[in-house]
Coordinates of C-alpha atoms and ligand atoms in Angstrom, one line a residue:
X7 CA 108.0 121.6 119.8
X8 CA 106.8 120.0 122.9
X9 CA 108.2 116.4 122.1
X10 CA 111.5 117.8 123.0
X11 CA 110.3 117.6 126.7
X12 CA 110.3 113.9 126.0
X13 CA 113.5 111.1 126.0
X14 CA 114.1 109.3 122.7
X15 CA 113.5 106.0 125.5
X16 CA 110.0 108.0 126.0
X17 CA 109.0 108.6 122.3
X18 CA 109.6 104.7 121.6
X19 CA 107.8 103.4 124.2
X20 CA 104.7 105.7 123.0
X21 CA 105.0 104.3 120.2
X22 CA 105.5 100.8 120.8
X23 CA 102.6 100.9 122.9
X24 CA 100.1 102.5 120.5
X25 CA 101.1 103.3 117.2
X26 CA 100.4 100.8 114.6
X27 CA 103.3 101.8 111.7
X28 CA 102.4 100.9 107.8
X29 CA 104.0 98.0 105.9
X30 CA 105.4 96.4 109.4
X31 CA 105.9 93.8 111.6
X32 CA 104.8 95.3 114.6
X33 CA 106.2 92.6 116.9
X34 CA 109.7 92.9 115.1
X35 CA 109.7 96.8 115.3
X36 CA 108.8 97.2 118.8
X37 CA 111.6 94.8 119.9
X38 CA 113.9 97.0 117.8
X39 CA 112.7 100.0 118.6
X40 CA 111.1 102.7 116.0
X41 CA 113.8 105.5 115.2
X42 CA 112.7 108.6 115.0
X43 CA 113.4 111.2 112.7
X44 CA 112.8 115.1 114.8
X45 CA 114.6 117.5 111.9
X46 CA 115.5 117.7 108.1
X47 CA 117.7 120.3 106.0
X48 CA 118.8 120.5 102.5
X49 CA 119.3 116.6 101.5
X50 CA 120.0 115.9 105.5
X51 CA 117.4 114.2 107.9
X52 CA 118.7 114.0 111.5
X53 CA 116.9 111.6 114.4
X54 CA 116.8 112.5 117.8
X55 CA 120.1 111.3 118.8
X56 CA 121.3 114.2 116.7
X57 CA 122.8 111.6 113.9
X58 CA 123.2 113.3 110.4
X59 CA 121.5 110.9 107.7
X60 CA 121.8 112.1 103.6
X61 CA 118.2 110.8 102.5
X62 CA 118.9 109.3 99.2
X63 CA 114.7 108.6 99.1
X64 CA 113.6 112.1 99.7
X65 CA 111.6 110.9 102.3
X66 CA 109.3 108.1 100.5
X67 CA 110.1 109.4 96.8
X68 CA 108.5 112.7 97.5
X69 CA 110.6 115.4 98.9
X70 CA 112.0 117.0 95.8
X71 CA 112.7 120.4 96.7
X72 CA 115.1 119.5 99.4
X73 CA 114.2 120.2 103.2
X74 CA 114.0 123.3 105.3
X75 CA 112.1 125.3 102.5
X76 CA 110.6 128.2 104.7
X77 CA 108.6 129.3 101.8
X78 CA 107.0 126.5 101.4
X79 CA 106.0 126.7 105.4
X80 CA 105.5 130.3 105.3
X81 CA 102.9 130.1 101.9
X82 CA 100.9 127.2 104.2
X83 CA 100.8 129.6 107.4
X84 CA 99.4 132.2 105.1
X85 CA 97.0 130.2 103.3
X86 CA 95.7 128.8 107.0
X87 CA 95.2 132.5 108.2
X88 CA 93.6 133.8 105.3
X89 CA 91.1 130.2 104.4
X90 CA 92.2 127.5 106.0
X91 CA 89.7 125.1 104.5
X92 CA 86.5 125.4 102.0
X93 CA 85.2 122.5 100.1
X94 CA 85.1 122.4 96.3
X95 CA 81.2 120.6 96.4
X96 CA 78.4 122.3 95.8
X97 CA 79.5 124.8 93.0
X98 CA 82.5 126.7 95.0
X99 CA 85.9 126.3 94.7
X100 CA 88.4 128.6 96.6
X101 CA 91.4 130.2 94.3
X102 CA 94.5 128.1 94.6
X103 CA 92.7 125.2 93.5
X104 CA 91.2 127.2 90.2
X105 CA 95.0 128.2 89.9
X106 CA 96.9 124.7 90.5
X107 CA 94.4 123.0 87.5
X108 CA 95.4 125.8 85.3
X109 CA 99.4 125.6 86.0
X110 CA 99.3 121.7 85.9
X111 CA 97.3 121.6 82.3
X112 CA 100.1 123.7 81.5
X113 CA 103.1 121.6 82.4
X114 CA 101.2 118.4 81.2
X115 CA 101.7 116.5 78.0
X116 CA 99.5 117.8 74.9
X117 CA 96.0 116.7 75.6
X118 CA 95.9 116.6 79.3
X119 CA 94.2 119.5 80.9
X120 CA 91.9 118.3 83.3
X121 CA 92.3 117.8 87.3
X122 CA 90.8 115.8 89.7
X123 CA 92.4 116.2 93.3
X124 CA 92.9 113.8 96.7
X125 CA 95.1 113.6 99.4
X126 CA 96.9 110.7 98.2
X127 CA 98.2 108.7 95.3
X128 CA 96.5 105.6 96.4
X129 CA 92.7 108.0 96.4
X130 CA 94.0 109.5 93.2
X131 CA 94.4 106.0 91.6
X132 CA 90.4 104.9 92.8
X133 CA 89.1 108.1 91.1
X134 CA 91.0 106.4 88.2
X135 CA 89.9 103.9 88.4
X136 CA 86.1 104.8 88.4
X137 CA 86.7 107.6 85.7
X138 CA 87.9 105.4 83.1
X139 CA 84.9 102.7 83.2
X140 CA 82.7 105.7 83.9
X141 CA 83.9 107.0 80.4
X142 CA 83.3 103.7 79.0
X143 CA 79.5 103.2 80.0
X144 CA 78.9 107.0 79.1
X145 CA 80.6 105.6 75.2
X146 CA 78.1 102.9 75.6
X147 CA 80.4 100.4 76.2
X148 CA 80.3 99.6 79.6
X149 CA 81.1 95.8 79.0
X150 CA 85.1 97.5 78.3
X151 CA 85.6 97.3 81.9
X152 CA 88.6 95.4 82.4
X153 CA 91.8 96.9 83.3
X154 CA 95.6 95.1 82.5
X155 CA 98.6 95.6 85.1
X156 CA 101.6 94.4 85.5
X157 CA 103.1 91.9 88.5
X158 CA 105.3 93.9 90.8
X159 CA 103.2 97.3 89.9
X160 CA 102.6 99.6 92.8
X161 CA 99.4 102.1 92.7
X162 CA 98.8 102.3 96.9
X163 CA 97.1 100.7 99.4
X164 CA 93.3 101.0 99.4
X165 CA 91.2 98.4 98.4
X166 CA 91.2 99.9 94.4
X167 CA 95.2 100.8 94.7
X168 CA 96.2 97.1 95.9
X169 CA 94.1 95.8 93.7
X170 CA 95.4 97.7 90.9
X171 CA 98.9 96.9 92.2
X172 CA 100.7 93.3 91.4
X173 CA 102.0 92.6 94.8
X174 CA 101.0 89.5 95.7
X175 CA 102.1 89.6 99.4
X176 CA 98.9 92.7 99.6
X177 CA 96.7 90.6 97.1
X178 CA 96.9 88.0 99.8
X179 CA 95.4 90.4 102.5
X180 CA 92.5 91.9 100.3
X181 CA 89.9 89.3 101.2
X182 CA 88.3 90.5 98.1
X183 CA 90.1 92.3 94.8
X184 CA 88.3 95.2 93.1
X185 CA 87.4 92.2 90.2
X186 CA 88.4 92.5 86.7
X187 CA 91.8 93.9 87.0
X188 CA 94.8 91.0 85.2
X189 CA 98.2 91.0 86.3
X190 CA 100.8 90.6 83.3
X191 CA 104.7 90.4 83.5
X192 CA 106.8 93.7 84.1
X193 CA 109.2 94.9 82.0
X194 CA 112.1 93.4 84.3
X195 CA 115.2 92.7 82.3
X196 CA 117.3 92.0 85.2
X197 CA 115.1 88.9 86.2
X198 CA 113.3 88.0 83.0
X199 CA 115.1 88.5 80.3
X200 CA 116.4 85.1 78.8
X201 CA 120.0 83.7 77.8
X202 CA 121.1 85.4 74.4
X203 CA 118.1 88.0 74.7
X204 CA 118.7 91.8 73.4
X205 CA 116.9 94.4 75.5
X206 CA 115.2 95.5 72.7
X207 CA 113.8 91.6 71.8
X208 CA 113.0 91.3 75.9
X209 CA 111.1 94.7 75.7
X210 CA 108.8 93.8 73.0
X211 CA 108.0 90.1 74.5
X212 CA 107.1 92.4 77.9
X213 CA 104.7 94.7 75.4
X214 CA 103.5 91.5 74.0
X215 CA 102.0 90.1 77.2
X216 CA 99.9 93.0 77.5
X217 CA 99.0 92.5 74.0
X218 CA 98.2 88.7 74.8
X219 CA 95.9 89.8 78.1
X220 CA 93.9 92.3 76.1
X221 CA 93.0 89.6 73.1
X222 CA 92.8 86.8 76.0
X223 CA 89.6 88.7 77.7
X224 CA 88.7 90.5 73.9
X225 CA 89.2 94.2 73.1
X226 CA 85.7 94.8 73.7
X227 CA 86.1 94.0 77.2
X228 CA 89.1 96.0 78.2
X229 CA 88.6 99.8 79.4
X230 CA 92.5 100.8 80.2
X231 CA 96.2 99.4 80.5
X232 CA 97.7 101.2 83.4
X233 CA 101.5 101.6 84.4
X234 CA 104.5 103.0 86.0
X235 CA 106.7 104.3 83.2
X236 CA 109.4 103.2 85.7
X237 CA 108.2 100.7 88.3
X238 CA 109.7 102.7 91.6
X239 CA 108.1 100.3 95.2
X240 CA 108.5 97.2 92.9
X241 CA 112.3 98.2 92.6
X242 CA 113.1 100.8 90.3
X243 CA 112.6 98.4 87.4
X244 CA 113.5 100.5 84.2
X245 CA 111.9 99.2 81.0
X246 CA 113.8 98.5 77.4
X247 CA 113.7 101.7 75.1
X248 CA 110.9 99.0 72.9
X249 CA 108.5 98.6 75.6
X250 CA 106.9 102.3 76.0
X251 CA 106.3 103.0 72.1
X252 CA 105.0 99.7 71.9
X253 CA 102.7 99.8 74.8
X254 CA 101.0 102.7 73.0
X255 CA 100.7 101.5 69.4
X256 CA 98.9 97.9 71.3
X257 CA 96.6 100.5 73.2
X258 CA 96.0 102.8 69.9
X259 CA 95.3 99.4 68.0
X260 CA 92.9 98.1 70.4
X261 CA 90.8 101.0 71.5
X262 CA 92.2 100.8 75.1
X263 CA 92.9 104.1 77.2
X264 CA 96.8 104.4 78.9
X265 CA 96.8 105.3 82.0
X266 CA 100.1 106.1 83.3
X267 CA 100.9 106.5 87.2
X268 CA 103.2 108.9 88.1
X269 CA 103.1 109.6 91.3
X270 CA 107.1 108.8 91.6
X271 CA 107.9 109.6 88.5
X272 CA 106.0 113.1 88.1
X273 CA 107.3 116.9 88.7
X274 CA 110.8 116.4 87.5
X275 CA 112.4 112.8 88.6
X276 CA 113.0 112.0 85.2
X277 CA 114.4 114.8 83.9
X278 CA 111.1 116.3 82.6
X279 CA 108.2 117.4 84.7
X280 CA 106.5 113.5 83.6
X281 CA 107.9 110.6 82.2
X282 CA 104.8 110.4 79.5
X283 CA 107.1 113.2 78.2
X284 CA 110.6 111.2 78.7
X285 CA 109.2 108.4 76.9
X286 CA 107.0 110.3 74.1
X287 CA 103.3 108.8 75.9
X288 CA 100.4 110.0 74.9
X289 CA 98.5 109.2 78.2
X290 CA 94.7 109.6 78.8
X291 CA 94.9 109.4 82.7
X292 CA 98.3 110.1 84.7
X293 CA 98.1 110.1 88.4
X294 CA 100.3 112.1 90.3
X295 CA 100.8 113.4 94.2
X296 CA 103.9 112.7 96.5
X297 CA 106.2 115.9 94.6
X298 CA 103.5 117.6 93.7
X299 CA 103.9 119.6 97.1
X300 CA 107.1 118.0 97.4
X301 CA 105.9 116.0 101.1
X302 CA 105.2 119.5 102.4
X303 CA 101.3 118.5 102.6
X304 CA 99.1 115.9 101.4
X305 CA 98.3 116.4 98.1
X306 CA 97.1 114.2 94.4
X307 CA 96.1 115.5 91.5
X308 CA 94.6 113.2 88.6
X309 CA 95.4 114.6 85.3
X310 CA 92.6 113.6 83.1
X311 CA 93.0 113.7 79.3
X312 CA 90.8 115.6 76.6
X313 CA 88.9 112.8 75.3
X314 CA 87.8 111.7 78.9
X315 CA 87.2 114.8 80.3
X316 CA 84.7 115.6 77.4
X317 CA 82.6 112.9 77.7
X318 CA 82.7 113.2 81.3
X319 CA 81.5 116.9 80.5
X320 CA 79.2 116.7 78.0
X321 CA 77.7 113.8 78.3
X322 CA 78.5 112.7 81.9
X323 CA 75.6 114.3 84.6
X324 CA 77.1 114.2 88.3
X325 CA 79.8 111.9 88.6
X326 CA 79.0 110.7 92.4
X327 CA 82.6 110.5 93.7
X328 CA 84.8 113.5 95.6
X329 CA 86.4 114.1 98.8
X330 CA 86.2 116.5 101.6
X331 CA 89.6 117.5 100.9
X332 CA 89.8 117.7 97.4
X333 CA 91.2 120.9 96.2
X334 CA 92.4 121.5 99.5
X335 CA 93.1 125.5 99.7
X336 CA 96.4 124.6 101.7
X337 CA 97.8 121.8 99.9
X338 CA 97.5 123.2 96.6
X339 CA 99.1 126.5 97.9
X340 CA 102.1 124.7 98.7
X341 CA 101.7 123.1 95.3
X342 CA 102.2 126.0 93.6
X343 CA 104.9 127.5 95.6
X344 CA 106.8 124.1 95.4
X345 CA 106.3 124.4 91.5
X346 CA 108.0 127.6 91.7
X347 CA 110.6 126.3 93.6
X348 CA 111.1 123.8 91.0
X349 CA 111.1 125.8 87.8
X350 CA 112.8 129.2 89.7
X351 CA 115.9 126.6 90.3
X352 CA 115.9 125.1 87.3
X353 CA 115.7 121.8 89.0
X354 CA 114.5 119.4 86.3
X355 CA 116.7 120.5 83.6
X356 CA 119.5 120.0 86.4
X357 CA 118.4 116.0 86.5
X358 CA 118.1 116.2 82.6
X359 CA 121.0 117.5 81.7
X360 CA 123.6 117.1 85.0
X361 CA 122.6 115.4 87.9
X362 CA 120.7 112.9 86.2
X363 CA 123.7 112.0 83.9
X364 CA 126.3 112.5 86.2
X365 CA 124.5 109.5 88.6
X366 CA 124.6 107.3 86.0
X367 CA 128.2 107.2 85.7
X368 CA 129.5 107.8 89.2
X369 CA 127.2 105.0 90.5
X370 CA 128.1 102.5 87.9
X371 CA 131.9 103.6 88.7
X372 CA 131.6 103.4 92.6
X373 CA 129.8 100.0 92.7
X374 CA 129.2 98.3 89.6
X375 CA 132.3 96.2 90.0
X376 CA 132.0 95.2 93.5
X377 CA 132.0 91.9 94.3
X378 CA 128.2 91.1 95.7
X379 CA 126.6 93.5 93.1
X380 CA 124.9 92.4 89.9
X381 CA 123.7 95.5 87.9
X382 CA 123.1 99.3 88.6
X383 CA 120.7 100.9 86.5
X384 CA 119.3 104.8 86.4
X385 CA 117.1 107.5 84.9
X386 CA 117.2 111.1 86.2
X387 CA 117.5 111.0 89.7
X388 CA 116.1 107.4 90.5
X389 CA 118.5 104.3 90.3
X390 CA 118.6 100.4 91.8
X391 CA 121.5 98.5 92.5
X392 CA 121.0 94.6 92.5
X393 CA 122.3 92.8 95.1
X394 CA 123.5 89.2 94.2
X395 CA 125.6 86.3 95.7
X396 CA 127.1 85.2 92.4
X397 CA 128.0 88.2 89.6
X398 CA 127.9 85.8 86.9
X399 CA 124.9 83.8 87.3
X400 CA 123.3 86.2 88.7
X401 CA 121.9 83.9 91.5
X402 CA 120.9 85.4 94.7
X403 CA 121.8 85.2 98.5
X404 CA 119.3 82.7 100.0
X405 CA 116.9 84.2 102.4
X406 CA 114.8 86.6 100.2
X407 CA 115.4 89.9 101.1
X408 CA 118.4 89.2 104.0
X409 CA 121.0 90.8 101.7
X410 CA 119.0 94.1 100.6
X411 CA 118.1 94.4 104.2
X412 CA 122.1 94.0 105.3
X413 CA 122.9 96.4 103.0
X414 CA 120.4 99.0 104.3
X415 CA 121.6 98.8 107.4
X416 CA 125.1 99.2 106.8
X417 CA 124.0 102.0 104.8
X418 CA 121.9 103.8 107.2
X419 CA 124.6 102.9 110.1
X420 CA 126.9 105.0 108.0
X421 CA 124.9 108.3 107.0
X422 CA 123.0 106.8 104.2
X423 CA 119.3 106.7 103.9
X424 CA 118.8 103.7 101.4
X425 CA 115.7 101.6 100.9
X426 CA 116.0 97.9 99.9
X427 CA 113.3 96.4 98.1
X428 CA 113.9 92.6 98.3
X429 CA 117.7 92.8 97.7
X430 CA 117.1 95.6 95.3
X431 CA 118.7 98.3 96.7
X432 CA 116.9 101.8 95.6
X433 CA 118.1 105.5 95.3
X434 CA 115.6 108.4 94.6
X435 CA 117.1 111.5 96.0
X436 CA 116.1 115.3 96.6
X437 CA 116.3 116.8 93.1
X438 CA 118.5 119.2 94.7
X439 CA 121.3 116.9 95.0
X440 CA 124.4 118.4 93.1
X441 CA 127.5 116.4 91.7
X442 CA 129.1 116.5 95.6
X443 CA 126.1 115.1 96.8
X444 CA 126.0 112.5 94.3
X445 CA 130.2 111.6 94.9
X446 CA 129.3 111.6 98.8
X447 CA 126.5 109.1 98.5
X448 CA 128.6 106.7 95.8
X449 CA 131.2 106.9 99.0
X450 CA 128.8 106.1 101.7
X451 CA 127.1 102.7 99.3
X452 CA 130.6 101.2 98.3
X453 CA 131.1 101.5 102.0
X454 CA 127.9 99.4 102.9
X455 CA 128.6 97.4 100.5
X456 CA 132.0 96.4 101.8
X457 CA 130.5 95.6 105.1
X458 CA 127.6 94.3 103.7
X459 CA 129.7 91.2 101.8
X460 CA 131.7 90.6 105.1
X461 CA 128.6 89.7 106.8
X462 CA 127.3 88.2 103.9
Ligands
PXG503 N1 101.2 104.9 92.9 C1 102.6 104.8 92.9 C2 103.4 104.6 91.7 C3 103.2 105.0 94.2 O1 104.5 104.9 94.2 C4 101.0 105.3 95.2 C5 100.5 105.1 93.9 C6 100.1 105.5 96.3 O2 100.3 106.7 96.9 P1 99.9 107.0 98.4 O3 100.1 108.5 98.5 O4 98.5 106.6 98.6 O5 100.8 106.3 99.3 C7 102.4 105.2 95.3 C8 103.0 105.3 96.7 C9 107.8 102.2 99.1 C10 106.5 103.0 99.1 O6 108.0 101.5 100.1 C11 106.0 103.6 98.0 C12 104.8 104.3 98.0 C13 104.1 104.4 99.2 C14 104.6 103.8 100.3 C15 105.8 103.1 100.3 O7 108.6 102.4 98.2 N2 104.4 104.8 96.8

């Protein structure tokens, strides 16, 4: 690779000087300097001093097959050679597209066997977006146009994905909201749930709010609720066993379509290939993208539901929306060798039945006890740890974020790719991880942790 003719110093200067990073403080990064990540293997990233790093976040919740996968690389080179690009407009397709849609309305809950592809989860959330109104006015209806979310939601960064999203810190920067889209509380136990509350009691008064916002602006008026089934940027935030089944009986009773989006928790992080299935969902939309080629290329795939898709067919005419890389021969190529990655290893019944499980308990028993640390939660591979000042009261360190970010460092310093969201500190590993991998990491937190609460 020719950046290896270049110093690390080199590399971050470039960088400072021209490349604008996402989510960032540019003036803070470039006094810090960006590191930079040159190889990956297994569950290991290394940067370009050489330093070995066990990525506990699979890259940005994404690389689920592990690193190094030559396959994956090799079905890509092949793909390029043979087609390395047609457009499905204009009545053609090329063939891995045609055979992605068929394997995906195979793996997807009853119901679902319809695909609409993007690069990304935030384009596949705007098709979304559009589809499910779409359906509406094609009903007749097109007064059901409003769409419930949740505070703390995450559904990407275009104009239609933050405005889908509940994070007010990007709501601030819109300069204009894709209108018509309410905000209700998330399903946040930790933070919400009131003195002498059960779970269950908290998880049905979460439901409820949704139930409120839909009779607030009238049935009539609302087309969709849409949600994580677990909230992953907003901080792994793992909802009561009441919430889900409730959230579908209040969108049964009121005529108003689910749309679930599981671009982190899709293709196996839960144990199943989607949550809608780990929680029993009947879902009319599900987005999904980041596993689906597990990082190896850009790739979404919206997974539309029967009663959608056949209005949309029957009665729909051209639906004016589509982009030049939907279907992209390459990308889905790599989708469907990363699928047989997946099911040739065996690696969702591994979270279901062993890795998953075995988290859960080696987690809780490396750090739930430590001193600075008020809950750790799981499901499948993806887990938070919460990061208080006071275990009892639950009452934080004072400079919002200061503690996750401490954390993180200390983490990171000593071989341990964490992310902190706010002082929510978040693991989503490689679903490759084994039992070692998991006893390694629990070493490498309690260990930030320690330092952590010195400096604290
Ligand atoms: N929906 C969900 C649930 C996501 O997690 C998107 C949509 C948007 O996908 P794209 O491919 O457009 O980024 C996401 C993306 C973080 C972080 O800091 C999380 C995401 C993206 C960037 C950062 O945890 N999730």
């Amino acid at each position: 690779m020719t950046y290896q003719n270049f110093s690390l110093e080199r590399l971050q200067a470039m960088d400072a000087a021209h490349h604008l990073h996402p989510f960032t403080d540019h003036k803070d990064l470039r006094s810090v300097g960006t590191r930079i990540i040159t190889r990956a293997e297994g569950p290991f990233v290394y940067d370009a001093e050489g330093t070995q790093i066990l990525d506990g976040m699979a890259g940005l919740w994404c690389v689920n097959v592990g690193y190094g996968r030559n396959e994956l690389a090799e079905t890509a080179y092949a793909q390029m050679k043979e087609l390395p690009y047609y457009n499905s407009f204009f009545r053609c397709t090329t063939p891995t597209p045609a055979l992605l849609a068929e394997r995906l309305a195979r793996i997807a809950p009853a119901g679902v066997n319809q695909v609409f592809y993007g690069s990304s989860g935030s384009e596949a959330n705007d098709t979304a977006l559009r589809l499910v109104r779409h359906y509406w006015a094609l009903e007749g209806r097109p007064q059901k146009r409003k769409i419930i979310s949740r505070n703390w939601a995450y559904h990407g960064s275009t104009i239609a994905g933050a405005s889908l999203g509940g994070m007010a810190a990007m709501h601030g920067q819109l300069n204009g909201a894709v209108p018509e889209i309410v905000h209700v509380m998330p399903p946040y136990a930790f933070e919400l749930k009131q003195n002498g509350e059960s779970d269950e009691a908290f998880g049905l008064r979460a439901a409820k709010a949704v139930e409120d916002a839909i009779l607030d602006a009238g049935a009539d008026n609302v087309a969709a609720f849409i949600g994580e089934p677990v909230m992953g940027a907003g901080g792994v935030k793992i909802a009561p066993d009441s919430y889900w089944p409730e959230i579908q009986r209040i969108c049964r009773k009121h005529d108003v379509l689910l749309m679930l989006d599981e671009v982190i928790t899709g293709y196996g992080r839960t144990g199943e290939w989607f949550a809608a299935q780990t929680f029993g969902l009947e879902p009319d939309t599900i987005t999904t993208a980041k596993a689906l080629t597990s990082g190896y290329q850009p790739l979404s795939a919206l997974l539309v539901g029967d009663r959608i898709s056949q209005t949309l067919v029957e009665k729909g005419g051209e639906f004016f929306h589509g982009y030049t890389y939907s279907g992209h021969p390459v990308a889905c190529a790599v989708a469907l060798a990363n699928l047989d990655i997946i099911e040739r290893e065996g690696l969702i019944e591994r979270v279901r039945d062993e890795t998953g499980p075995y988290l859960a308990t080696a987690l809780k028993e490396a750090v739930a006890d430590h001193d600075i640390v008020g809950e750790v939660r799981s499901i499948g591979l993806m887990a938070a740890i919460e990061i208080v000042k006071d275990r009892a009261t639950r009452e934080r360190f004072s400079g919002a974020g200061m503690a996750g970010a401490t954390v993180r460092d200390h983490a990171i310093a000593n071989g341990m790719m964490l992310r902190a969201v706010g002082d929510t500190m978040i693991l989503s590993p490689p679903l490759i991880w084994t039992k070692e991998t998991v006893d390694m990491a629990c070493e490498r937190i309690r260990k930030a942790l320690d330092r952590a609460a010195a400096d604290l």
